[in-house]
Amino acid sequence: MNNITKAKSIAMTAEHRKILQNNTVTIVKNLMFSEEFVSVLMRDGILTPEEKERIEAEKTRSDKSRYLIMDTLPRRSDAAYPAFIEALVESRQDSLAEEIDSTLASKFIEDRDKNDEKIQLQRPVKVSEASVDFVWKPYHLDESKTWYCKLFESNIKDLGIELCKMTPDRKKNIEEMMDKKKVYRIIRHNDGFFGRAVIISNQFYTNMNPRPGSDIDCENLVKLFDQLNFRTVVHKELMGKEIKKFLEEERNNEEHLQYSLFVLCILAHGNNNKVYGIDGNDENGNDGAIDISDITSWFSGVQCPGLAGKPKLFFIQACQGGKVMLSVSPKQRNSDRPFSTAVASGDVRNAVTLHPDGNPDYTDSLPLNIPEAADLLIAYSTAPGYISWRHPEYGSWFIRCLIYVILNNAYEEHVFDMLTEVSRIISHFKLKEGNIYAVQVPQVVSTLTKKVFFMS
């Protein structure tokens, strides 16, 4: 994407320096240092390998952003300014790019989207139960529940929701429960963080349909964990082997020794207790699938001593099969009937018919591989065998509800109770076709031995 000329020898103009300066607070607060973002800056010669290491050495995401905006970009040529906006767009940080420079951002976004469409048309997409991640505008039966409508039909940031406050009495009460060993001890480290939050977001696949809306989920999760004082790490568009390699490195990260808890969020395609890297699976035998039970076991107290006795929370936003969960009355129990539904929101002309997984022994009660190690909680966006729903503009049902509930209840409820509330909210939404209603219910598997509260 190089249709905008970059002046390689001209110093950054006063106008561009002023734009960066005026937006410093916004950039520091929202910028995500993903691999895509950094790679564009290095590709265009804006960052050297040494400068990349210097930025990565900063402890917090805010410090990284501040160093880039205040100490690095203004000293570069004027090519650094459009390269910065392009890097934001390439790393799917469109809202931030548009807020800084809507004109330049719109040009890069248009070029990127055209390129994405061209690539997608060239891909031999194999549509199957495992590769389709469905999107649909929700149908709400009770129109009086306007806040539900707003939650599912607008961006979270537009709802004006802020993180609730921890009262002194509540903090004292939780600390007393910690002393009685009824609650995991969550303590702020000297660097200001309580734990590490890792997010893996796969949106574009080589042989599966893309997952529009995953970037929104990722962006919202980063903002949530920043507010909860986690050291947040984001990786996007990873192949199966890259996910394994990264999680191996994460398991051996010495920071786990100093922090009180660990969170891993995976946003990807999935099927039957697996998640897929962007290489998915194809007819040539390439398999980017990873067992979720393997992932959780890597962070058990045995394989990751730094997390022994500490809570480990896994949030999995992925389909776990090809069946559509139906809302049925006691007299109607044929839940495995095919459900014709559109991949694009509201477009029944491009519908595909879904069936249960091809395995004749596959049932709704397929057991999950629950890890033997204690102190784990795995929250699946949907039950085994079923589809997980996602909106292309606002993100997935599960992640949106999860963020909404945590923002409102982080310091009042423990994690397991908050996940029950997430299920309750999602259960109020149904997708309608004719007289049939499709629903979604998350599933939580836990070996926690105490309650988990977020602290402030």
PDB file of C-alpha atoms in Angstrom, residues 147-403:
ATOM      1  CA  TRP A 147     -30.122  -1.482  27.023  1.00  0.00           C
ATOM      2  CA  TYR A 148     -29.749  -5.003  25.600  1.00  0.00           C
ATOM      3  CA  CYS A 149     -30.381  -3.564  22.149  1.00  0.00           C
ATOM      4  CA  LYS A 150     -27.754  -0.883  22.680  1.00  0.00           C
ATOM      5  CA  LEU A 151     -25.240  -3.439  23.954  1.00  0.00           C
ATOM      6  CA  PHE A 152     -25.507  -5.564  20.826  1.00  0.00           C
ATOM      7  CA  GLU A 153     -26.122  -2.895  18.201  1.00  0.00           C
ATOM      8  CA  SER A 154     -23.505  -0.228  18.959  1.00  0.00           C
ATOM      9  CA  ASN A 155     -19.858   0.072  19.863  1.00  0.00           C
ATOM     10  CA  ILE A 156     -19.090  -0.424  23.555  1.00  0.00           C
ATOM     11  CA  LYS A 157     -17.262   2.897  23.688  1.00  0.00           C
ATOM     12  CA  ASP A 158     -20.476   4.630  22.540  1.00  0.00           C
ATOM     13  CA  LEU A 159     -22.424   3.293  25.529  1.00  0.00           C
ATOM     14  CA  GLY A 160     -20.546   5.547  27.933  1.00  0.00           C
ATOM     15  CA  ILE A 161     -19.746   2.645  30.292  1.00  0.00           C
ATOM     16  CA  GLU A 162     -16.865   3.179  32.684  1.00  0.00           C
ATOM     17  CA  LEU A 163     -15.149   0.787  35.043  1.00  0.00           C
ATOM     18  CA  CYS A 164     -16.930   0.659  38.390  1.00  0.00           C
ATOM     19  CA  LYS A 165     -15.170   1.942  41.510  1.00  0.00           C
ATOM     20  CA  MET A 166     -13.769  -0.099  44.374  1.00  0.00           C
ATOM     21  CA  THR A 167     -15.089   1.238  47.680  1.00  0.00           C
ATOM     22  CA  PRO A 168     -12.854   1.122  50.789  1.00  0.00           C
ATOM     23  CA  ASP A 169     -15.354  -1.122  52.591  1.00  0.00           C
ATOM     24  CA  ARG A 170     -15.509  -3.550  49.683  1.00  0.00           C
ATOM     25  CA  LYS A 171     -11.728  -3.704  49.422  1.00  0.00           C
ATOM     26  CA  LYS A 172     -11.472  -4.403  53.156  1.00  0.00           C
ATOM     27  CA  ASN A 173     -14.087  -7.156  52.871  1.00  0.00           C
ATOM     28  CA  ILE A 174     -12.237  -8.890  50.020  1.00  0.00           C
ATOM     29  CA  GLU A 175      -8.914  -8.627  51.846  1.00  0.00           C
ATOM     30  CA  GLU A 176     -10.500 -10.259  54.900  1.00  0.00           C
ATOM     31  CA  MET A 177     -11.671 -13.139  52.691  1.00  0.00           C
ATOM     32  CA  MET A 178      -8.123 -13.417  51.341  1.00  0.00           C
ATOM     33  CA  ASP A 179      -6.823 -13.742  54.885  1.00  0.00           C
ATOM     34  CA  LYS A 180      -9.321 -16.557  55.480  1.00  0.00           C
ATOM     35  CA  LYS A 181      -8.083 -18.201  52.259  1.00  0.00           C
ATOM     36  CA  LYS A 182     -11.518 -18.109  50.663  1.00  0.00           C
ATOM     37  CA  VAL A 183     -10.298 -15.801  47.901  1.00  0.00           C
ATOM     38  CA  TYR A 184      -7.119 -15.912  45.792  1.00  0.00           C
ATOM     39  CA  ARG A 185      -4.626 -13.323  47.004  1.00  0.00           C
ATOM     40  CA  ILE A 186      -4.397 -10.691  44.266  1.00  0.00           C
ATOM     41  CA  ILE A 187      -1.677  -8.108  44.949  1.00  0.00           C
ATOM     42  CA  ARG A 188      -0.428  -5.206  42.860  1.00  0.00           C
ATOM     43  CA  HIS A 189       3.236  -5.605  41.939  1.00  0.00           C
ATOM     44  CA  ASN A 190       5.754  -2.779  42.252  1.00  0.00           C
ATOM     45  CA  ASP A 191       5.337  -1.979  38.539  1.00  0.00           C
ATOM     46  CA  GLY A 192       1.607  -1.322  39.077  1.00  0.00           C
ATOM     47  CA  PHE A 193       0.277  -4.525  37.499  1.00  0.00           C
ATOM     48  CA  PHE A 194      -1.702  -7.375  39.046  1.00  0.00           C
ATOM     49  CA  GLY A 195      -1.055  -9.895  36.284  1.00  0.00           C
ATOM     50  CA  ARG A 196      -0.444 -10.578  32.611  1.00  0.00           C
ATOM     51  CA  ALA A 197      -3.257 -10.552  30.037  1.00  0.00           C
ATOM     52  CA  VAL A 198      -2.409 -12.152  26.690  1.00  0.00           C
ATOM     53  CA  ILE A 199      -4.690 -11.752  23.651  1.00  0.00           C
ATOM     54  CA  ILE A 200      -4.374 -13.824  20.463  1.00  0.00           C
ATOM     55  CA  SER A 201      -6.620 -12.531  17.683  1.00  0.00           C
ATOM     56  CA  ASN A 202      -6.875 -14.270  14.298  1.00  0.00           C
ATOM     57  CA  GLN A 203      -9.078 -12.495  11.758  1.00  0.00           C
ATOM     58  CA  PHE A 204      -7.709 -13.403   8.320  1.00  0.00           C
ATOM     59  CA  TYR A 205      -7.192 -17.044   7.345  1.00  0.00           C
ATOM     60  CA  THR A 206      -5.452 -18.623   4.360  1.00  0.00           C
ATOM     61  CA  ASN A 207      -8.136 -21.261   3.755  1.00  0.00           C
ATOM     62  CA  MET A 208     -11.052 -20.278   5.969  1.00  0.00           C
ATOM     63  CA  ASN A 209     -13.457 -17.365   5.922  1.00  0.00           C
ATOM     64  CA  PRO A 210     -12.259 -14.137   7.571  1.00  0.00           C
ATOM     65  CA  ARG A 211     -13.618 -13.139  10.974  1.00  0.00           C
ATOM     66  CA  PRO A 212     -14.658  -9.465  10.690  1.00  0.00           C
ATOM     67  CA  GLY A 213     -15.259  -7.996  14.120  1.00  0.00           C
ATOM     68  CA  SER A 214     -12.361  -9.812  15.805  1.00  0.00           C
ATOM     69  CA  ASP A 215     -10.324  -6.594  15.701  1.00  0.00           C
ATOM     70  CA  ILE A 216     -13.099  -4.853  17.638  1.00  0.00           C
ATOM     71  CA  ASP A 217     -13.085  -7.589  20.282  1.00  0.00           C
ATOM     72  CA  CYS A 218      -9.318  -7.300  20.567  1.00  0.00           C
ATOM     73  CA  GLU A 219      -9.347  -3.525  20.881  1.00  0.00           C
ATOM     74  CA  ASN A 220     -12.061  -3.628  23.551  1.00  0.00           C
ATOM     75  CA  LEU A 221     -10.237  -6.310  25.541  1.00  0.00           C
ATOM     76  CA  VAL A 222      -7.016  -4.312  25.535  1.00  0.00           C
ATOM     77  CA  LYS A 223      -8.822  -1.285  26.945  1.00  0.00           C
ATOM     78  CA  LEU A 224     -10.530  -3.435  29.582  1.00  0.00           C
ATOM     79  CA  PHE A 225      -7.349  -5.064  30.866  1.00  0.00           C
ATOM     80  CA  ASP A 226      -5.488  -1.777  30.810  1.00  0.00           C
ATOM     81  CA  GLN A 227      -8.137  -0.376  33.148  1.00  0.00           C
ATOM     82  CA  LEU A 228      -7.832  -3.458  35.366  1.00  0.00           C
ATOM     83  CA  ASN A 229      -4.065  -2.829  35.602  1.00  0.00           C
ATOM     84  CA  PHE A 230      -2.812  -5.839  33.677  1.00  0.00           C
ATOM     85  CA  ARG A 231       0.326  -5.959  31.592  1.00  0.00           C
ATOM     86  CA  THR A 232      -1.384  -6.592  28.253  1.00  0.00           C
ATOM     87  CA  VAL A 233       0.250  -8.408  25.330  1.00  0.00           C
ATOM     88  CA  VAL A 234      -1.393  -8.720  21.882  1.00  0.00           C
ATOM     89  CA  HIS A 235      -0.526 -11.083  19.023  1.00  0.00           C
ATOM     90  CA  LYS A 236      -2.481 -11.163  15.769  1.00  0.00           C
ATOM     91  CA  GLU A 237      -2.719 -13.426  12.733  1.00  0.00           C
ATOM     92  CA  LEU A 238      -0.661 -16.339  14.076  1.00  0.00           C
ATOM     93  CA  MET A 239      -0.338 -19.732  12.419  1.00  0.00           C
ATOM     94  CA  GLY A 240      -0.860 -22.812  14.553  1.00  0.00           C
ATOM     95  CA  LYS A 241       2.862 -23.413  15.050  1.00  0.00           C
ATOM     96  CA  GLU A 242       3.363 -19.727  15.886  1.00  0.00           C
ATOM     97  CA  ILE A 243       0.678 -19.918  18.582  1.00  0.00           C
ATOM     98  CA  LYS A 244       2.434 -22.931  20.101  1.00  0.00           C
ATOM     99  CA  LYS A 245       5.824 -21.202  19.951  1.00  0.00           C
ATOM    100  CA  PHE A 246       4.500 -18.001  21.484  1.00  0.00           C
ATOM    101  CA  LEU A 247       2.666 -19.809  24.291  1.00  0.00           C
ATOM    102  CA  GLU A 248       5.808 -21.831  25.022  1.00  0.00           C
ATOM    103  CA  GLU A 249       7.682 -18.545  25.458  1.00  0.00           C
ATOM    104  CA  GLU A 250       4.836 -17.134  27.542  1.00  0.00           C
ATOM    105  CA  ARG A 251       4.818 -20.185  29.801  1.00  0.00           C
ATOM    106  CA  ASN A 252       8.502 -19.593  30.573  1.00  0.00           C
ATOM    107  CA  ASN A 253       8.082 -15.857  31.147  1.00  0.00           C
ATOM    108  CA  GLU A 254       9.642 -15.005  34.501  1.00  0.00           C
ATOM    109  CA  GLU A 255       7.083 -12.262  35.118  1.00  0.00           C
ATOM    110  CA  HIS A 256       4.614 -14.938  36.213  1.00  0.00           C
ATOM    111  CA  LEU A 257       6.639 -15.309  39.405  1.00  0.00           C
ATOM    112  CA  GLN A 258       5.869 -11.733  40.450  1.00  0.00           C
ATOM    113  CA  TYR A 259       2.246 -11.426  39.342  1.00  0.00           C
ATOM    114  CA  SER A 260      -0.883 -12.786  41.043  1.00  0.00           C
ATOM    115  CA  LEU A 261      -2.883 -14.129  38.072  1.00  0.00           C
ATOM    116  CA  PHE A 262      -2.834 -14.840  34.345  1.00  0.00           C
ATOM    117  CA  VAL A 263      -5.429 -14.272  31.610  1.00  0.00           C
ATOM    118  CA  LEU A 264      -5.360 -15.680  28.068  1.00  0.00           C
ATOM    119  CA  CYS A 265      -7.958 -14.651  25.463  1.00  0.00           C
ATOM    120  CA  ILE A 266      -8.100 -16.485  22.128  1.00  0.00           C
ATOM    121  CA  LEU A 267     -10.236 -15.073  19.313  1.00  0.00           C
ATOM    122  CA  ALA A 268     -10.206 -17.512  16.410  1.00  0.00           C
ATOM    123  CA  HIS A 269     -11.991 -20.142  14.373  1.00  0.00           C
ATOM    124  CA  GLY A 270     -12.567 -23.342  16.284  1.00  0.00           C
ATOM    125  CA  ASN A 271     -14.179 -26.761  16.341  1.00  0.00           C
ATOM    126  CA  ASN A 272     -14.545 -29.601  18.865  1.00  0.00           C
ATOM    127  CA  ASN A 273     -12.345 -28.206  21.677  1.00  0.00           C
ATOM    128  CA  LYS A 274      -9.794 -26.808  19.219  1.00  0.00           C
ATOM    129  CA  VAL A 275      -8.806 -23.380  17.961  1.00  0.00           C
ATOM    130  CA  TYR A 276      -7.188 -22.682  14.596  1.00  0.00           C
ATOM    131  CA  GLY A 277      -4.161 -20.696  13.579  1.00  0.00           C
ATOM    132  CA  ILE A 278      -4.549 -18.646  10.403  1.00  0.00           C
ATOM    133  CA  ASP A 279      -3.275 -21.624   8.388  1.00  0.00           C
ATOM    134  CA  GLY A 280      -6.387 -23.547   9.469  1.00  0.00           C
ATOM    135  CA  ASN A 281      -6.581 -26.968   7.904  1.00  0.00           C
ATOM    136  CA  ASP A 282      -6.562 -27.842   4.227  1.00  0.00           C
ATOM    137  CA  GLU A 283      -6.687 -30.733   1.781  1.00  0.00           C
ATOM    138  CA  ASN A 284      -2.875 -30.998   1.740  1.00  0.00           C
ATOM    139  CA  GLY A 285      -2.798 -32.188   5.309  1.00  0.00           C
ATOM    140  CA  ASN A 286      -1.650 -28.918   6.858  1.00  0.00           C
ATOM    141  CA  ASP A 287      -3.223 -28.588  10.262  1.00  0.00           C
ATOM    142  CA  GLY A 288      -3.157 -25.355  12.248  1.00  0.00           C
ATOM    143  CA  ALA A 289      -5.447 -26.732  14.944  1.00  0.00           C
ATOM    144  CA  ILE A 290      -4.457 -26.678  18.614  1.00  0.00           C
ATOM    145  CA  ASP A 291      -6.250 -28.534  21.395  1.00  0.00           C
ATOM    146  CA  ILE A 292      -7.562 -26.121  24.018  1.00  0.00           C
ATOM    147  CA  SER A 293      -6.815 -28.759  26.679  1.00  0.00           C
ATOM    148  CA  ASP A 294      -3.155 -28.659  25.580  1.00  0.00           C
ATOM    149  CA  ILE A 295      -3.094 -24.877  25.901  1.00  0.00           C
ATOM    150  CA  THR A 296      -4.484 -24.909  29.430  1.00  0.00           C
ATOM    151  CA  SER A 297      -2.151 -27.716  30.510  1.00  0.00           C
ATOM    152  CA  TRP A 298       0.892 -25.671  29.427  1.00  0.00           C
ATOM    153  CA  PHE A 299       0.032 -23.174  32.175  1.00  0.00           C
ATOM    154  CA  SER A 300      -0.653 -25.697  34.929  1.00  0.00           C
ATOM    155  CA  GLY A 301       1.348 -25.468  38.124  1.00  0.00           C
ATOM    156  CA  VAL A 302       3.493 -28.383  36.940  1.00  0.00           C
ATOM    157  CA  GLN A 303       4.476 -26.978  33.543  1.00  0.00           C
ATOM    158  CA  CYS A 304       4.453 -23.325  34.617  1.00  0.00           C
ATOM    159  CA  PRO A 305       5.740 -23.175  38.216  1.00  0.00           C
ATOM    160  CA  GLY A 306       5.506 -19.391  38.243  1.00  0.00           C
ATOM    161  CA  LEU A 307       1.700 -19.738  38.155  1.00  0.00           C
ATOM    162  CA  ALA A 308       1.410 -22.555  40.701  1.00  0.00           C
ATOM    163  CA  GLY A 309      -1.397 -21.811  43.130  1.00  0.00           C
ATOM    164  CA  LYS A 310      -2.459 -18.735  41.163  1.00  0.00           C
ATOM    165  CA  PRO A 311      -5.698 -18.338  39.161  1.00  0.00           C
ATOM    166  CA  LYS A 312      -5.410 -18.798  35.408  1.00  0.00           C
ATOM    167  CA  LEU A 313      -8.357 -17.543  33.336  1.00  0.00           C
ATOM    168  CA  PHE A 314      -8.910 -18.596  29.699  1.00  0.00           C
ATOM    169  CA  PHE A 315     -11.535 -16.907  27.517  1.00  0.00           C
ATOM    170  CA  ILE A 316     -12.139 -18.711  24.212  1.00  0.00           C
ATOM    171  CA  GLN A 317     -14.109 -16.875  21.516  1.00  0.00           C
ATOM    172  CA  ALA A 318     -14.480 -19.552  18.828  1.00  0.00           C
ATOM    173  CA  CYS A 319     -17.033 -21.896  17.342  1.00  0.00           C
ATOM    174  CA  GLN A 320     -16.952 -25.374  18.833  1.00  0.00           C
ATOM    175  CA  GLY A 321     -18.833 -27.080  16.012  1.00  0.00           C
ATOM    176  CA  GLY A 322     -21.284 -26.425  13.200  1.00  0.00           C
ATOM    177  CA  LYS A 323     -24.637 -26.864  14.908  1.00  0.00           C
ATOM    178  CA  VAL A 324     -26.928 -23.958  15.680  1.00  0.00           C
ATOM    179  CA  MET A 325     -28.307 -23.972  19.211  1.00  0.00           C
ATOM    180  CA  LEU A 326     -32.073 -23.588  18.983  1.00  0.00           C
ATOM    181  CA  SER A 327     -34.561 -22.100  21.391  1.00  0.00           C
ATOM    182  CA  VAL A 328     -37.199 -24.789  21.882  1.00  0.00           C
ATOM    183  CA  SER A 329     -40.322 -25.270  23.948  1.00  0.00           C
ATOM    184  CA  PRO A 330     -40.729 -28.401  26.131  1.00  0.00           C
ATOM    185  CA  LYS A 331     -42.800 -29.931  23.315  1.00  0.00           C
ATOM    186  CA  GLN A 332     -40.168 -29.287  20.630  1.00  0.00           C
ATOM    187  CA  ARG A 333     -36.884 -31.072  21.225  1.00  0.00           C
ATOM    188  CA  ASN A 334     -35.520 -31.738  17.754  1.00  0.00           C
ATOM    189  CA  SER A 335     -32.508 -29.484  18.335  1.00  0.00           C
ATOM    190  CA  ASP A 336     -30.404 -31.075  15.611  1.00  0.00           C
ATOM    191  CA  ARG A 337     -32.551 -30.013  12.675  1.00  0.00           C
ATOM    192  CA  PRO A 338     -30.664 -28.031  10.002  1.00  0.00           C
ATOM    193  CA  PHE A 339     -30.873 -24.255  10.286  1.00  0.00           C
ATOM    194  CA  SER A 340     -30.552 -22.151   7.143  1.00  0.00           C
ATOM    195  CA  THR A 341     -28.831 -18.922   8.072  1.00  0.00           C
ATOM    196  CA  ALA A 342     -26.932 -16.141   6.340  1.00  0.00           C
ATOM    197  CA  VAL A 343     -23.245 -15.528   6.763  1.00  0.00           C
ATOM    198  CA  ALA A 344     -23.767 -11.829   6.042  1.00  0.00           C
ATOM    199  CA  SER A 345     -26.022  -9.964   8.442  1.00  0.00           C
ATOM    200  CA  GLY A 346     -29.631 -10.244   7.310  1.00  0.00           C
ATOM    201  CA  ASP A 347     -28.798 -11.504   3.816  1.00  0.00           C
ATOM    202  CA  VAL A 348     -30.845 -14.689   3.452  1.00  0.00           C
ATOM    203  CA  ARG A 349     -30.045 -14.885  -0.261  1.00  0.00           C
ATOM    204  CA  ASN A 350     -26.513 -16.067   0.566  1.00  0.00           C
ATOM    205  CA  ALA A 351     -27.589 -18.615   3.150  1.00  0.00           C
ATOM    206  CA  VAL A 352     -25.851 -21.871   3.913  1.00  0.00           C
ATOM    207  CA  THR A 353     -27.440 -24.906   5.549  1.00  0.00           C
ATOM    208  CA  LEU A 354     -25.875 -26.148   8.760  1.00  0.00           C
ATOM    209  CA  HIS A 355     -25.883 -29.688  10.075  1.00  0.00           C
ATOM    210  CA  PRO A 356     -24.348 -31.402  13.096  1.00  0.00           C
ATOM    211  CA  ASP A 357     -20.728 -32.445  12.841  1.00  0.00           C
ATOM    212  CA  GLY A 358     -20.198 -35.468  10.566  1.00  0.00           C
ATOM    213  CA  ASN A 359     -19.309 -37.809  13.425  1.00  0.00           C
ATOM    214  CA  PRO A 360     -22.444 -39.929  14.119  1.00  0.00           C
ATOM    215  CA  ASP A 361     -21.385 -40.307  17.773  1.00  0.00           C
ATOM    216  CA  TYR A 362     -21.130 -36.558  18.224  1.00  0.00           C
ATOM    217  CA  THR A 363     -23.790 -35.307  20.654  1.00  0.00           C
ATOM    218  CA  ASP A 364     -24.690 -32.152  22.525  1.00  0.00           C
ATOM    219  CA  SER A 365     -23.220 -33.664  25.675  1.00  0.00           C
ATOM    220  CA  LEU A 366     -19.714 -34.156  24.289  1.00  0.00           C
ATOM    221  CA  PRO A 367     -17.449 -33.957  27.365  1.00  0.00           C
ATOM    222  CA  LEU A 368     -14.657 -31.399  27.479  1.00  0.00           C
ATOM    223  CA  ASN A 369     -11.112 -32.366  28.412  1.00  0.00           C
ATOM    224  CA  ILE A 370     -11.003 -30.810  31.849  1.00  0.00           C
ATOM    225  CA  PRO A 371      -7.390 -30.303  32.959  1.00  0.00           C
ATOM    226  CA  GLU A 372      -6.341 -32.145  36.087  1.00  0.00           C
ATOM    227  CA  ALA A 373      -4.379 -29.180  37.510  1.00  0.00           C
ATOM    228  CA  ALA A 374      -6.171 -26.848  39.892  1.00  0.00           C
ATOM    229  CA  ASP A 375      -6.687 -23.081  39.666  1.00  0.00           C
ATOM    230  CA  LEU A 376      -7.917 -23.015  36.049  1.00  0.00           C
ATOM    231  CA  LEU A 377     -11.052 -21.456  34.619  1.00  0.00           C
ATOM    232  CA  ILE A 378     -11.967 -21.867  30.948  1.00  0.00           C
ATOM    233  CA  ALA A 379     -14.856 -19.807  29.608  1.00  0.00           C
ATOM    234  CA  TYR A 380     -15.982 -20.977  26.158  1.00  0.00           C
ATOM    235  CA  SER A 381     -18.141 -18.587  24.163  1.00  0.00           C
ATOM    236  CA  THR A 382     -20.437 -21.474  23.250  1.00  0.00           C
ATOM    237  CA  ALA A 383     -21.197 -25.061  24.239  1.00  0.00           C
ATOM    238  CA  PRO A 384     -19.483 -28.067  22.596  1.00  0.00           C
ATOM    239  CA  GLY A 385     -20.656 -28.703  19.044  1.00  0.00           C
ATOM    240  CA  TYR A 386     -22.224 -25.274  18.525  1.00  0.00           C
ATOM    241  CA  ILE A 387     -21.673 -22.045  16.649  1.00  0.00           C
ATOM    242  CA  SER A 388     -20.534 -18.829  18.315  1.00  0.00           C
ATOM    243  CA  TRP A 389     -22.117 -15.617  17.000  1.00  0.00           C
ATOM    244  CA  ARG A 390     -20.264 -12.453  16.036  1.00  0.00           C
ATOM    245  CA  HIS A 391     -21.204  -9.068  14.585  1.00  0.00           C
ATOM    246  CA  PRO A 392     -18.832  -7.787  11.860  1.00  0.00           C
ATOM    247  CA  GLU A 393     -18.918  -4.200  13.140  1.00  0.00           C
ATOM    248  CA  TYR A 394     -19.363  -4.563  16.899  1.00  0.00           C
ATOM    249  CA  GLY A 395     -17.633  -7.826  17.739  1.00  0.00           C
ATOM    250  CA  SER A 396     -18.765 -11.133  19.194  1.00  0.00           C
ATOM    251  CA  TRP A 397     -21.687 -11.603  21.574  1.00  0.00           C
ATOM    252  CA  PHE A 398     -19.541 -13.294  24.195  1.00  0.00           C
ATOM    253  CA  ILE A 399     -16.661 -10.816  24.332  1.00  0.00           C
ATOM    254  CA  ARG A 400     -19.007  -7.824  24.269  1.00  0.00           C
ATOM    255  CA  CYS A 401     -21.051  -9.219  27.163  1.00  0.00           C
ATOM    256  CA  LEU A 402     -17.925 -10.225  29.060  1.00  0.00           C
ATOM    257  CA  ILE A 403     -16.511  -6.697  28.851  1.00  0.00           C
TER     258      ILE A 403
END
